[in-house]
Tab-separated table of C-alpha atoms in Angstrom:
chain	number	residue	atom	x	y	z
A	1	UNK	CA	67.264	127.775	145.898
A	2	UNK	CA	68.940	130.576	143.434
A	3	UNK	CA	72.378	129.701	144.752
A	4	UNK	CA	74.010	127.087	142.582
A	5	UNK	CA	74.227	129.139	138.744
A	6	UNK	CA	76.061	132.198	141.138
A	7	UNK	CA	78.811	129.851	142.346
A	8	UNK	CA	80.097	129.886	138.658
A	9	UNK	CA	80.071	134.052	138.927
A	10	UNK	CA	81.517	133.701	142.417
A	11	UNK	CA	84.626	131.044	140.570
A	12	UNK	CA	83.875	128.224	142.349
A	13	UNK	CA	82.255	125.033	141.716
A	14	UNK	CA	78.974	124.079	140.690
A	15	UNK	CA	78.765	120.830	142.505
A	16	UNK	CA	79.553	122.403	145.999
A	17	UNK	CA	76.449	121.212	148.383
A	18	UNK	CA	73.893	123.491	147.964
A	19	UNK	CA	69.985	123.389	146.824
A	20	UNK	CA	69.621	124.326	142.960
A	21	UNK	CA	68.095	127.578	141.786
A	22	UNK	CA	64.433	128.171	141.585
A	23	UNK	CA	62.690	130.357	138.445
A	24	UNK	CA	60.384	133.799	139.543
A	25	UNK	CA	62.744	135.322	141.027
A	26	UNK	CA	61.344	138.329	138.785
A	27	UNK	CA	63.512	141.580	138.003
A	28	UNK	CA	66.935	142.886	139.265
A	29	UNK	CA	67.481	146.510	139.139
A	30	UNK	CA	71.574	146.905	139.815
A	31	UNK	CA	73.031	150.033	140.294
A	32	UNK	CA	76.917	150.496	140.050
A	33	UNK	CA	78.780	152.679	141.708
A	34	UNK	CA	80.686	156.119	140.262
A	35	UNK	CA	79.788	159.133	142.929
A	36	UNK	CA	78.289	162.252	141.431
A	37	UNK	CA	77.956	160.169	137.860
A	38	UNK	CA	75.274	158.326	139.258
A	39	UNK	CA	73.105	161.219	138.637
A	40	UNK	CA	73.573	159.247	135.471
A	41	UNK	CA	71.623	156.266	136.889
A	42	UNK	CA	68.554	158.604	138.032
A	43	UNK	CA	68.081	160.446	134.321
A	44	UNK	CA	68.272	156.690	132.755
A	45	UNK	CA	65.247	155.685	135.380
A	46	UNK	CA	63.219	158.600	134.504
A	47	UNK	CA	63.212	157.773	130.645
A	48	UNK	CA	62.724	154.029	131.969
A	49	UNK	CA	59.701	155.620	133.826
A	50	UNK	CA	58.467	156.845	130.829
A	51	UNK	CA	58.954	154.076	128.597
A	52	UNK	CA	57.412	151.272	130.683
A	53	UNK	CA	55.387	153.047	133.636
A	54	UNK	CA	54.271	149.964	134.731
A	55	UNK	CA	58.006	148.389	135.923
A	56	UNK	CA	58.595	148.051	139.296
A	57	UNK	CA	62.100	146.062	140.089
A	58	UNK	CA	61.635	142.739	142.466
A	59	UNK	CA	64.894	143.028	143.480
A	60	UNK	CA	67.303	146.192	144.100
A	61	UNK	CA	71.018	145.782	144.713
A	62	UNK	CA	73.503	149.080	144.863
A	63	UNK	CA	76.717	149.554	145.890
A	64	UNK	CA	78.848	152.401	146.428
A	65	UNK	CA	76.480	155.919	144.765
A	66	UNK	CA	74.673	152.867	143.407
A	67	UNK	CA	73.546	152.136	147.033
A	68	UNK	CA	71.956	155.556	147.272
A	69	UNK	CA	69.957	155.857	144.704
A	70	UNK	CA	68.714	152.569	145.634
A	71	UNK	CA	67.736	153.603	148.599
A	72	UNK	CA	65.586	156.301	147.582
A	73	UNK	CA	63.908	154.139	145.710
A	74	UNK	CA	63.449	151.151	147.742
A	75	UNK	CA	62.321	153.963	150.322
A	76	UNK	CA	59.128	155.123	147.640
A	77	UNK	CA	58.818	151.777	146.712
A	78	UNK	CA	54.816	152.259	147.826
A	79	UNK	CA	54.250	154.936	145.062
A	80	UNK	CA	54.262	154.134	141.118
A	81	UNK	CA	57.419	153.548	139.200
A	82	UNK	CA	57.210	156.965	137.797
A	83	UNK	CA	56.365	158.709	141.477
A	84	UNK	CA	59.770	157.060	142.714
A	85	UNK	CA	61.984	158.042	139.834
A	86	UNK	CA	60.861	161.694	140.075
A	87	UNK	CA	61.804	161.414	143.966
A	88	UNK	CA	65.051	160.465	143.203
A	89	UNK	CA	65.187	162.958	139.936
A	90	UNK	CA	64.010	166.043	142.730
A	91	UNK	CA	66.745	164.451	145.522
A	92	UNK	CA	69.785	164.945	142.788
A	93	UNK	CA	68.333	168.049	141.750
A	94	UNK	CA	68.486	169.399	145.450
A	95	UNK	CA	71.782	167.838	146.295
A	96	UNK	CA	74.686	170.335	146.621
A	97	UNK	CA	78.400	169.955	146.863
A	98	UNK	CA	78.020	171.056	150.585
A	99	UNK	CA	75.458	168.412	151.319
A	100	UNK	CA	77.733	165.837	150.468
A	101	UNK	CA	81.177	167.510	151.980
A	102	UNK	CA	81.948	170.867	154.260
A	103	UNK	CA	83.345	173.376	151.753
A	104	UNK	CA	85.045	175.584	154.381
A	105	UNK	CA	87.356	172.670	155.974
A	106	UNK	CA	91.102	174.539	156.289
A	107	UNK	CA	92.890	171.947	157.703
A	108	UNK	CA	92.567	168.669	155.208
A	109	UNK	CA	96.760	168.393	155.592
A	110	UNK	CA	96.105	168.377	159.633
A	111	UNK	CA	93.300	165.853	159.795
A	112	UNK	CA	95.554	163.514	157.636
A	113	UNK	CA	98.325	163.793	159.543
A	114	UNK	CA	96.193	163.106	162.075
A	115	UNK	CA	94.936	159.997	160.646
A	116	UNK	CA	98.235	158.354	159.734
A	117	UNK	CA	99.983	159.360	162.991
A	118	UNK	CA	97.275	159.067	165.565
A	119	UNK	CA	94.159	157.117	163.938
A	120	UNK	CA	92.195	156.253	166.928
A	121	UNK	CA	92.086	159.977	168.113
A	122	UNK	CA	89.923	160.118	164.652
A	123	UNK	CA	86.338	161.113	164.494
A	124	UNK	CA	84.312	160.732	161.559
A	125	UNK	CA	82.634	161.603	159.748
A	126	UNK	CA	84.324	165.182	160.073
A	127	UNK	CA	87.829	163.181	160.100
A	128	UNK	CA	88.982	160.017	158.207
A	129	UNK	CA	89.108	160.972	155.043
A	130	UNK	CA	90.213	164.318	152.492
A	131	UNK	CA	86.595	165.298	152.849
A	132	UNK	CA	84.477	166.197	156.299
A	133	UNK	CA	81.330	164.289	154.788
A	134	UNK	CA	78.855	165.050	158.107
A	135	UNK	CA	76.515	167.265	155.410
A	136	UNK	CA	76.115	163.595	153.725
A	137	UNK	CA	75.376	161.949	156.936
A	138	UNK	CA	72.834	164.568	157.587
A	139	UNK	CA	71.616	164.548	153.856
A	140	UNK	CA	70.411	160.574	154.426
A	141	UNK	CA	69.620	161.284	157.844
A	142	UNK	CA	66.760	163.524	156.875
A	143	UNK	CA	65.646	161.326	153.827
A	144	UNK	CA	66.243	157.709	155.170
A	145	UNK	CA	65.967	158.047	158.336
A	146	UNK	CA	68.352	158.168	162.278
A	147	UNK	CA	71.491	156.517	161.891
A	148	UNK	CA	71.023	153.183	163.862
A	149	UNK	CA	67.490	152.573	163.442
A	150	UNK	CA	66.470	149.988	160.423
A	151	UNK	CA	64.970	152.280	157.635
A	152	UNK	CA	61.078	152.325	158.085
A	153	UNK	CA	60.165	153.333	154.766
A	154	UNK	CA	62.123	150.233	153.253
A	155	UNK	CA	61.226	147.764	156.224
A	156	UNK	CA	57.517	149.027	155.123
A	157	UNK	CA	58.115	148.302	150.926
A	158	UNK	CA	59.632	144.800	151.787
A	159	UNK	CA	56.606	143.764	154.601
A	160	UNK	CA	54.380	144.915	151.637
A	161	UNK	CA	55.277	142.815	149.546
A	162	UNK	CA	56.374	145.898	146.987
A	163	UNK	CA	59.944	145.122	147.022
A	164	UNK	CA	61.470	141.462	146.979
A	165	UNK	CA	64.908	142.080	148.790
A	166	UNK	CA	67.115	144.796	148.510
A	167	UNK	CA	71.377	144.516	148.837
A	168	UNK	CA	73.647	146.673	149.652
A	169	UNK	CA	77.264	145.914	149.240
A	170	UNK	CA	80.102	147.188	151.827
A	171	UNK	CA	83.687	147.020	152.057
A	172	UNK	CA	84.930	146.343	155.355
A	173	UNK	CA	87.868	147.722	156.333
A	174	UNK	CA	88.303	145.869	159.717
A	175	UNK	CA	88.160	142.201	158.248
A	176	UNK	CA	89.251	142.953	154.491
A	177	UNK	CA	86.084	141.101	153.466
A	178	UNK	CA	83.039	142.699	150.923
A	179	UNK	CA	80.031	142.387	152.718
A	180	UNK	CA	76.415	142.363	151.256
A	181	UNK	CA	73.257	143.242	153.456
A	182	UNK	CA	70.322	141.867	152.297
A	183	UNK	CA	67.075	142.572	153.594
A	184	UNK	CA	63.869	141.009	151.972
A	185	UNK	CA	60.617	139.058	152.259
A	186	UNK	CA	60.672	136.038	154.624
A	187	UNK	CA	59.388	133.598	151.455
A	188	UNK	CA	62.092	134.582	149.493
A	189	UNK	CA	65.053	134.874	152.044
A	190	UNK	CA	63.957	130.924	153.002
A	191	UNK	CA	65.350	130.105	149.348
A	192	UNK	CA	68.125	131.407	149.159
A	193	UNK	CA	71.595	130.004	150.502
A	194	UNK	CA	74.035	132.594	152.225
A	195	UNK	CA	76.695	132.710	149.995
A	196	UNK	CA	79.704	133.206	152.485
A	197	UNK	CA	82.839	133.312	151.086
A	198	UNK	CA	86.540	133.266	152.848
A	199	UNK	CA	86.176	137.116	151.303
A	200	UNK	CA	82.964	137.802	150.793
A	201	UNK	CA	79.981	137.438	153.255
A	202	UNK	CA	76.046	137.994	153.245
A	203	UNK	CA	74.462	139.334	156.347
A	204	UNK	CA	70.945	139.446	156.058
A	205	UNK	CA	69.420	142.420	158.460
A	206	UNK	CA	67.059	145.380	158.320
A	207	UNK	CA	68.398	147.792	156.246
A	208	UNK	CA	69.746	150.915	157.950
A	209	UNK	CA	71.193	154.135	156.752
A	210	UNK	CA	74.931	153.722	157.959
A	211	UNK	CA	74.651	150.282	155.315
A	212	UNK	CA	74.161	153.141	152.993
A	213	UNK	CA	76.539	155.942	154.043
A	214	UNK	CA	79.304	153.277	154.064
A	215	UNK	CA	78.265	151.752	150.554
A	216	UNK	CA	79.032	155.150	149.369
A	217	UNK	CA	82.408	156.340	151.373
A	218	UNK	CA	84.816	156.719	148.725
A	219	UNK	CA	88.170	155.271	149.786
A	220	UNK	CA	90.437	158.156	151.236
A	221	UNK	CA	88.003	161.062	150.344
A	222	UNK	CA	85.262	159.711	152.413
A	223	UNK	CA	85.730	158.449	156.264
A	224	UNK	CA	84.919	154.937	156.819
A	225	UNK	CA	81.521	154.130	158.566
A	226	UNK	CA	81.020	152.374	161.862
A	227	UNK	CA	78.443	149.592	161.725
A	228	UNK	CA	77.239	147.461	164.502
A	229	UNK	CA	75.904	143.977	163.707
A	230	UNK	CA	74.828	141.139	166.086
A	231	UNK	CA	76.765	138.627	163.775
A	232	UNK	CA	79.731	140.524	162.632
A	233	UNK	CA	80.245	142.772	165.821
A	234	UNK	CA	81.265	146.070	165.878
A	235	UNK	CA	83.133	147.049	162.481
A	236	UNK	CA	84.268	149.604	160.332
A	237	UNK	CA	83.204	150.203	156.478
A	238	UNK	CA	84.210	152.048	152.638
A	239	UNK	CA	83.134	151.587	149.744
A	240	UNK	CA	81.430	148.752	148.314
A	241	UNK	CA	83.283	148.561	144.680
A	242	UNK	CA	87.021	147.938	146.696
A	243	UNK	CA	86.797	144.659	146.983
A	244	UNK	CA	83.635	143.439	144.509
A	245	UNK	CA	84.654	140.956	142.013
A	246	UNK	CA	81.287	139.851	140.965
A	247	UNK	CA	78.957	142.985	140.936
A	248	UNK	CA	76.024	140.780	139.345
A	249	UNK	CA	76.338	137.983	142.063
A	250	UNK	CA	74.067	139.403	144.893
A	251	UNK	CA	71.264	139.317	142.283
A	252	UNK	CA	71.630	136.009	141.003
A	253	UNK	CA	71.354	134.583	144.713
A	254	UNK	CA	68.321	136.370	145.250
A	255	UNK	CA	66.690	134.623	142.214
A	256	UNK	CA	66.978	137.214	139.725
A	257	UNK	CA	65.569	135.786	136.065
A	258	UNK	CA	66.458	139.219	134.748
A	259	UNK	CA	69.307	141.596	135.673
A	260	UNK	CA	68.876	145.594	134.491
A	261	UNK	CA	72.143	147.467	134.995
A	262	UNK	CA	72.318	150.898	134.688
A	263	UNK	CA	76.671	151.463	134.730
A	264	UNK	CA	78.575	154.845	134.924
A	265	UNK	CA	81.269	153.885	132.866
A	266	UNK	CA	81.627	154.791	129.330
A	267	UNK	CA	82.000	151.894	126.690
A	268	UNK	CA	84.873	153.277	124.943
A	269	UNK	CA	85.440	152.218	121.334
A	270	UNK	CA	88.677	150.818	120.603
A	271	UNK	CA	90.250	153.894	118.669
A	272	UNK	CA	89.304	155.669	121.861
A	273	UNK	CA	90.791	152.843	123.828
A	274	UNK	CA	93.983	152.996	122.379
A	275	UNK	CA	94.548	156.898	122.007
A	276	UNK	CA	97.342	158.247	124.453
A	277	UNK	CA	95.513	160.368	127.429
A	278	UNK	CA	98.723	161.721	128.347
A	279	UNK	CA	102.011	162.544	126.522
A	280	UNK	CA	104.324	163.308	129.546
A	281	UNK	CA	105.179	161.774	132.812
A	282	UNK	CA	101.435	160.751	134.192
A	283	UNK	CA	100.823	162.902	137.006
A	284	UNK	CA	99.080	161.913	140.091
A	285	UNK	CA	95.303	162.803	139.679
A	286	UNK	CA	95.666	160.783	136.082
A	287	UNK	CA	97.044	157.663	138.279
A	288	UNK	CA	94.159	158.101	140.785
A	289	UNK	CA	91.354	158.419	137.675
A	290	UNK	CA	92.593	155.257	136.416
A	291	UNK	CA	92.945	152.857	139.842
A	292	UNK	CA	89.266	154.371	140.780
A	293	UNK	CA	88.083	153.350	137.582
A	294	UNK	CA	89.711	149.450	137.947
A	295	UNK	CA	88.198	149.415	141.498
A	296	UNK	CA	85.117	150.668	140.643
A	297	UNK	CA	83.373	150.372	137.527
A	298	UNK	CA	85.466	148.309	135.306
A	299	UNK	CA	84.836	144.693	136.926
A	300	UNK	CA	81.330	145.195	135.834
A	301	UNK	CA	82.188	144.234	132.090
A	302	UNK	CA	84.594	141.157	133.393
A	303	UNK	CA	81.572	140.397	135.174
A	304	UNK	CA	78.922	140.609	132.724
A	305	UNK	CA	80.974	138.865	130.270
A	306	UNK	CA	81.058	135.533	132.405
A	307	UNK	CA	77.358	136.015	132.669
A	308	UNK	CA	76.844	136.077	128.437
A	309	UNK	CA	79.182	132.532	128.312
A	310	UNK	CA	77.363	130.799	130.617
A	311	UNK	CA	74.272	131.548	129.353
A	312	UNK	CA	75.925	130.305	125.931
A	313	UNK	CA	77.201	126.948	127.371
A	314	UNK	CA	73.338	126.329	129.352
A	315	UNK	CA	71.112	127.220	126.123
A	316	UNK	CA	73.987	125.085	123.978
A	317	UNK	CA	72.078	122.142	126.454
A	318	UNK	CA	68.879	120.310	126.478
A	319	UNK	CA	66.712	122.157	129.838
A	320	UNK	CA	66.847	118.205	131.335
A	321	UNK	CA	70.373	118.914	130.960
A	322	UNK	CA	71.057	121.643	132.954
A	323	UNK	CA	71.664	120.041	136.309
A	324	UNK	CA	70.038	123.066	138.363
A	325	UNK	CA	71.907	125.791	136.345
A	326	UNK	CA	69.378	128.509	134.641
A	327	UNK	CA	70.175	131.155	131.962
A	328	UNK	CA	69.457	135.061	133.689
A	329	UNK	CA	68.701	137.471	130.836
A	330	UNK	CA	70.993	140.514	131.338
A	331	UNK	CA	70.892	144.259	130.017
A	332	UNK	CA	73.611	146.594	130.477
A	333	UNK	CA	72.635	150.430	130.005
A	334	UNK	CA	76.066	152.851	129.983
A	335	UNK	CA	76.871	156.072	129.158
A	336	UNK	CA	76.547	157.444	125.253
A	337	UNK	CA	79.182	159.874	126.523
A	338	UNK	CA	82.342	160.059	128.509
A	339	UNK	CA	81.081	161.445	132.132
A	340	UNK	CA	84.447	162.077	133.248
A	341	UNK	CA	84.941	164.369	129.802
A	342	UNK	CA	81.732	165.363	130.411
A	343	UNK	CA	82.436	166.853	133.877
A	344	UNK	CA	85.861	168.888	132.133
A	345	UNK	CA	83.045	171.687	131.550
A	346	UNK	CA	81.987	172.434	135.297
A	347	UNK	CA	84.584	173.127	138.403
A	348	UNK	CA	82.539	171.520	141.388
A	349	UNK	CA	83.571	173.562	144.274
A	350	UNK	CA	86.046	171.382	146.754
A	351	UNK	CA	87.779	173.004	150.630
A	352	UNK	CA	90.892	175.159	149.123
A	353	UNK	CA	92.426	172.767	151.396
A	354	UNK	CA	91.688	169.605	149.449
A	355	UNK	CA	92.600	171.419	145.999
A	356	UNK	CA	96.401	172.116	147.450
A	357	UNK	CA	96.583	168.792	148.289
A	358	UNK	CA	95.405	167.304	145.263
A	359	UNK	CA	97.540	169.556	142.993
A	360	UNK	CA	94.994	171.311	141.458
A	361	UNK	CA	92.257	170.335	139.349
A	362	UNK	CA	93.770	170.013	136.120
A	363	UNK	CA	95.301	166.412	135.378
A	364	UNK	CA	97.862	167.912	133.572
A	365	UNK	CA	96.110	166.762	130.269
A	366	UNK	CA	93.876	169.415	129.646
A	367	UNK	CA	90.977	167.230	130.738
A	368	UNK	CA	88.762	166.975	134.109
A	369	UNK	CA	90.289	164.228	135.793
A	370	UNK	CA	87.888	160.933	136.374
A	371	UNK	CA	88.056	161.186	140.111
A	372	UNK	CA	86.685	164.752	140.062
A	373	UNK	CA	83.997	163.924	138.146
A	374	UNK	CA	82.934	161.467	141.036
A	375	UNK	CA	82.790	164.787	143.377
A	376	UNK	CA	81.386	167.146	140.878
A	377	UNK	CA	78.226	167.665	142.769
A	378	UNK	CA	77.853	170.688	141.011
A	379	UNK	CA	73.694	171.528	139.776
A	380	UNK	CA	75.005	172.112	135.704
A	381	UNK	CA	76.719	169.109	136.031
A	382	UNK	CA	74.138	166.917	137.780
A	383	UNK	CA	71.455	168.373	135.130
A	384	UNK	CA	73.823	167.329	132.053
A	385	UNK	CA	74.408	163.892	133.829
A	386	UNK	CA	70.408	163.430	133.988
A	387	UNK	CA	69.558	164.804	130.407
A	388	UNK	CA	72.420	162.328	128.951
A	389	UNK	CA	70.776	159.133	131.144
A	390	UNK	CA	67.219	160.099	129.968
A	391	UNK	CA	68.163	160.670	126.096
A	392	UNK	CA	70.273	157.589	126.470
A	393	UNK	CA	67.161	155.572	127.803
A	394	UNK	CA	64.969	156.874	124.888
A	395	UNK	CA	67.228	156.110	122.603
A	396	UNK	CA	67.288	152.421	123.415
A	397	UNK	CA	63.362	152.241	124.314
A	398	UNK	CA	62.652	149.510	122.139
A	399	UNK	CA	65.706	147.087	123.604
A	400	UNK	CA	64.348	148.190	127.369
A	401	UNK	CA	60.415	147.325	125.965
A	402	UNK	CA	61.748	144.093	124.550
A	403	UNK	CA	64.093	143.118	127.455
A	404	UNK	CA	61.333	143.965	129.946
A	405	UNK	CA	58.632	142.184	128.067
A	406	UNK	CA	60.405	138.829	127.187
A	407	UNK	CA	59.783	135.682	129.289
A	408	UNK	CA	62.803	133.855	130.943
A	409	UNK	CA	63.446	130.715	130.059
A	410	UNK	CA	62.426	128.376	131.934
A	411	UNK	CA	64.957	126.516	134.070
């Protein structure tokens, strides 16, 4: 029913056999990726919280941190907004760098070798990747529940009718494919159209906490994730943001009329665009800052942009005109601040091991490099990344009020 306006964000054509979109589809909550910055996302929800206590998102979709946090929420979804954003608020508050890695790992240039020579001796989640991430495992364990079991507390908020469909968004490394899992209410689920791709596929499934875990593995730093599916078979998953071209697309198939993004990246003006970051030879960690911020958090924009034209070109047209297309009222919410600048005034503590082989923490530019603010999971640093999300969603209160408040179209 909601498929036909996402084949446009997807780049193919409208006219491809499937049924045209429906209207209710209610709210989309997205949540981009961005590792520790998402901290980010859960200070912007608490202002939200406070601004309109009364929202509650029909839809979630996360990928990559984004996945996490949404989650946690789709896991309170049976307490008020507010309730569930203070959840979240307490869960960054308590997270440490060694819930999220093993601080006292010697042997990072080892377990590499390892994994280049020899990769099906590997074991993750202690092996795989720079980081032994088993704390993380054990962090979700204990909030979201056993690794292979669906996630009761979201199975719960879905059969409730308190949450519409959630998405999570994988990378799978066995295929090369980006794979969303969608679980949500039966009603809605009949209306939509799986919107399988050569590379990208929906899998719709009961939620479980290795979706999750490998949402959120970081490419390199982070182990891939096995996951089991009846469709797919046995596979093995990274991060969501590798290979996601059109971020907004999973909530446009489930019906979204309204899409609320809350992004980690910075909207840089264009002076600050165009001003040199480095004067001499780039080294590495600059190179990595600025591929992890392609992968990751710049398609967003590309994406959002498509969104604002097509909207253009189907309010430019009578409604009997629009031949099943519908316009989907969008809100991006970023950073005030630079979070990777931000993160230059904290030294999140990392395995000595991991620091030789990364050369250090300096970028060679006087500046925190953008990939270590993705691991600062430092408590100053998570604190400053929630005070600058709350002030920032105070500061635009009256654009969330009105965006919240308006009516979509109708289609």
């Amino acid at each position: 029913m909601f498929d036909r306006f996402a084949r446009l964000l997807d780049g193919l054509r409208p006219d491809e056999p499937g049924p045209p979109p429906g209207r209710g589809g209610g709210t989309a909550l997205a949540l981009t990726g961005g590792g520790a910055r998402a901290a980010y996302q859960a200070g912007v929800l608490r202002g939200l919280a406070r601004i309109a206590p009364g929202f509650r998102p029909d839809i979630l979709t996360g990928v990559s941190a984004g996945a996490l946090n949404g989650a946690f929420l789709a896991a309170s979804a049976h307490e008020p907004f507010p309730v569930a954003v203070e959840r979240l608020v307490d869960v960054w508050r308590d997270l440490r760098a060694d819930h999220v890695y093993r601080l006292d790992r010697p042997t990072v240039p080892q377990a590499l070798a390892r994994f280049v020579r020899r990769p099906a001796e590997v074991s993750p989640p202690a092996e795989g990747g720079f980081l032994d991430t088993t704390p993380l495992r054990d962090f979700v364990v204990g909030h979201l529940g056993p690794v292979g079991q669906p996630m009761e507390a979201v199975a719960r908020a879905v059969r409730e009718g308190r949450l519409g469909a959630f998405a999570i968004t994988t990378t799978s490394y066995t295929s090369g494919q980006s794979v969303t899992w969608v679980q949500g209410e039966p009603a809605r689920m009949r209306r939509v159209e799986p919107w399988d791709r050569p590379m990208r596929r929906a899998v719709r499934t009961p939620l479980r906490p290795e979706h999750v875990l490998a949402s959120a593995a970081l490419p390199f730093f982070f182990p891939a994730v096995a996951i089991d599916d009846a469709e797919l078979g046995h596979g093995w998953y990274g991060d969501g943001g590798i290979r996601l071209t059109a971020p907004l697309s999973p909530a446009l198939h489930l019906g979204a009329d309204k899409i609320l993004v809350v992004n980690t990246r910075y909207g840089q003006s264009r002076a600050e665009a165009d001003a040199p970051k480095v004067q001499a030879y780039p080294p590495p960690t600059r190179v990595l800052g600025v591929l992890m911020n392609a992968v990751f958090l710049d398609v967003l924009d590309r994406d959002a942009e498509t969104l604002h034209r097509i909207n253009a070109l189907v309010a430019s047209a009578p409604p009997g005109t629009w031949n099943g297309f519908r316009p989907v009222d969008l809100l991006v919410l970023r950073p005030s601040v630079d979070l990777a600048t931000l993160a230059a005034g904290f030294a999140p503590p990392l395995p000595p091991s991991m620091r030789l082989v990364m050369g250090g923490l300096s970028s060679g530019d006087g500046q925190s490099p953008d990939w270590l603010s993705m691991l600062g999971f430092d408590p100053a640093y998570v604190e400053a990344l929630l005070a600058v999300g709350e002030a920032d969603a105070e500061r635009q209160a009256d654009e969330l009020v009105a965006f919240l408040e308006a009516s979509p179209a109708a289609g």
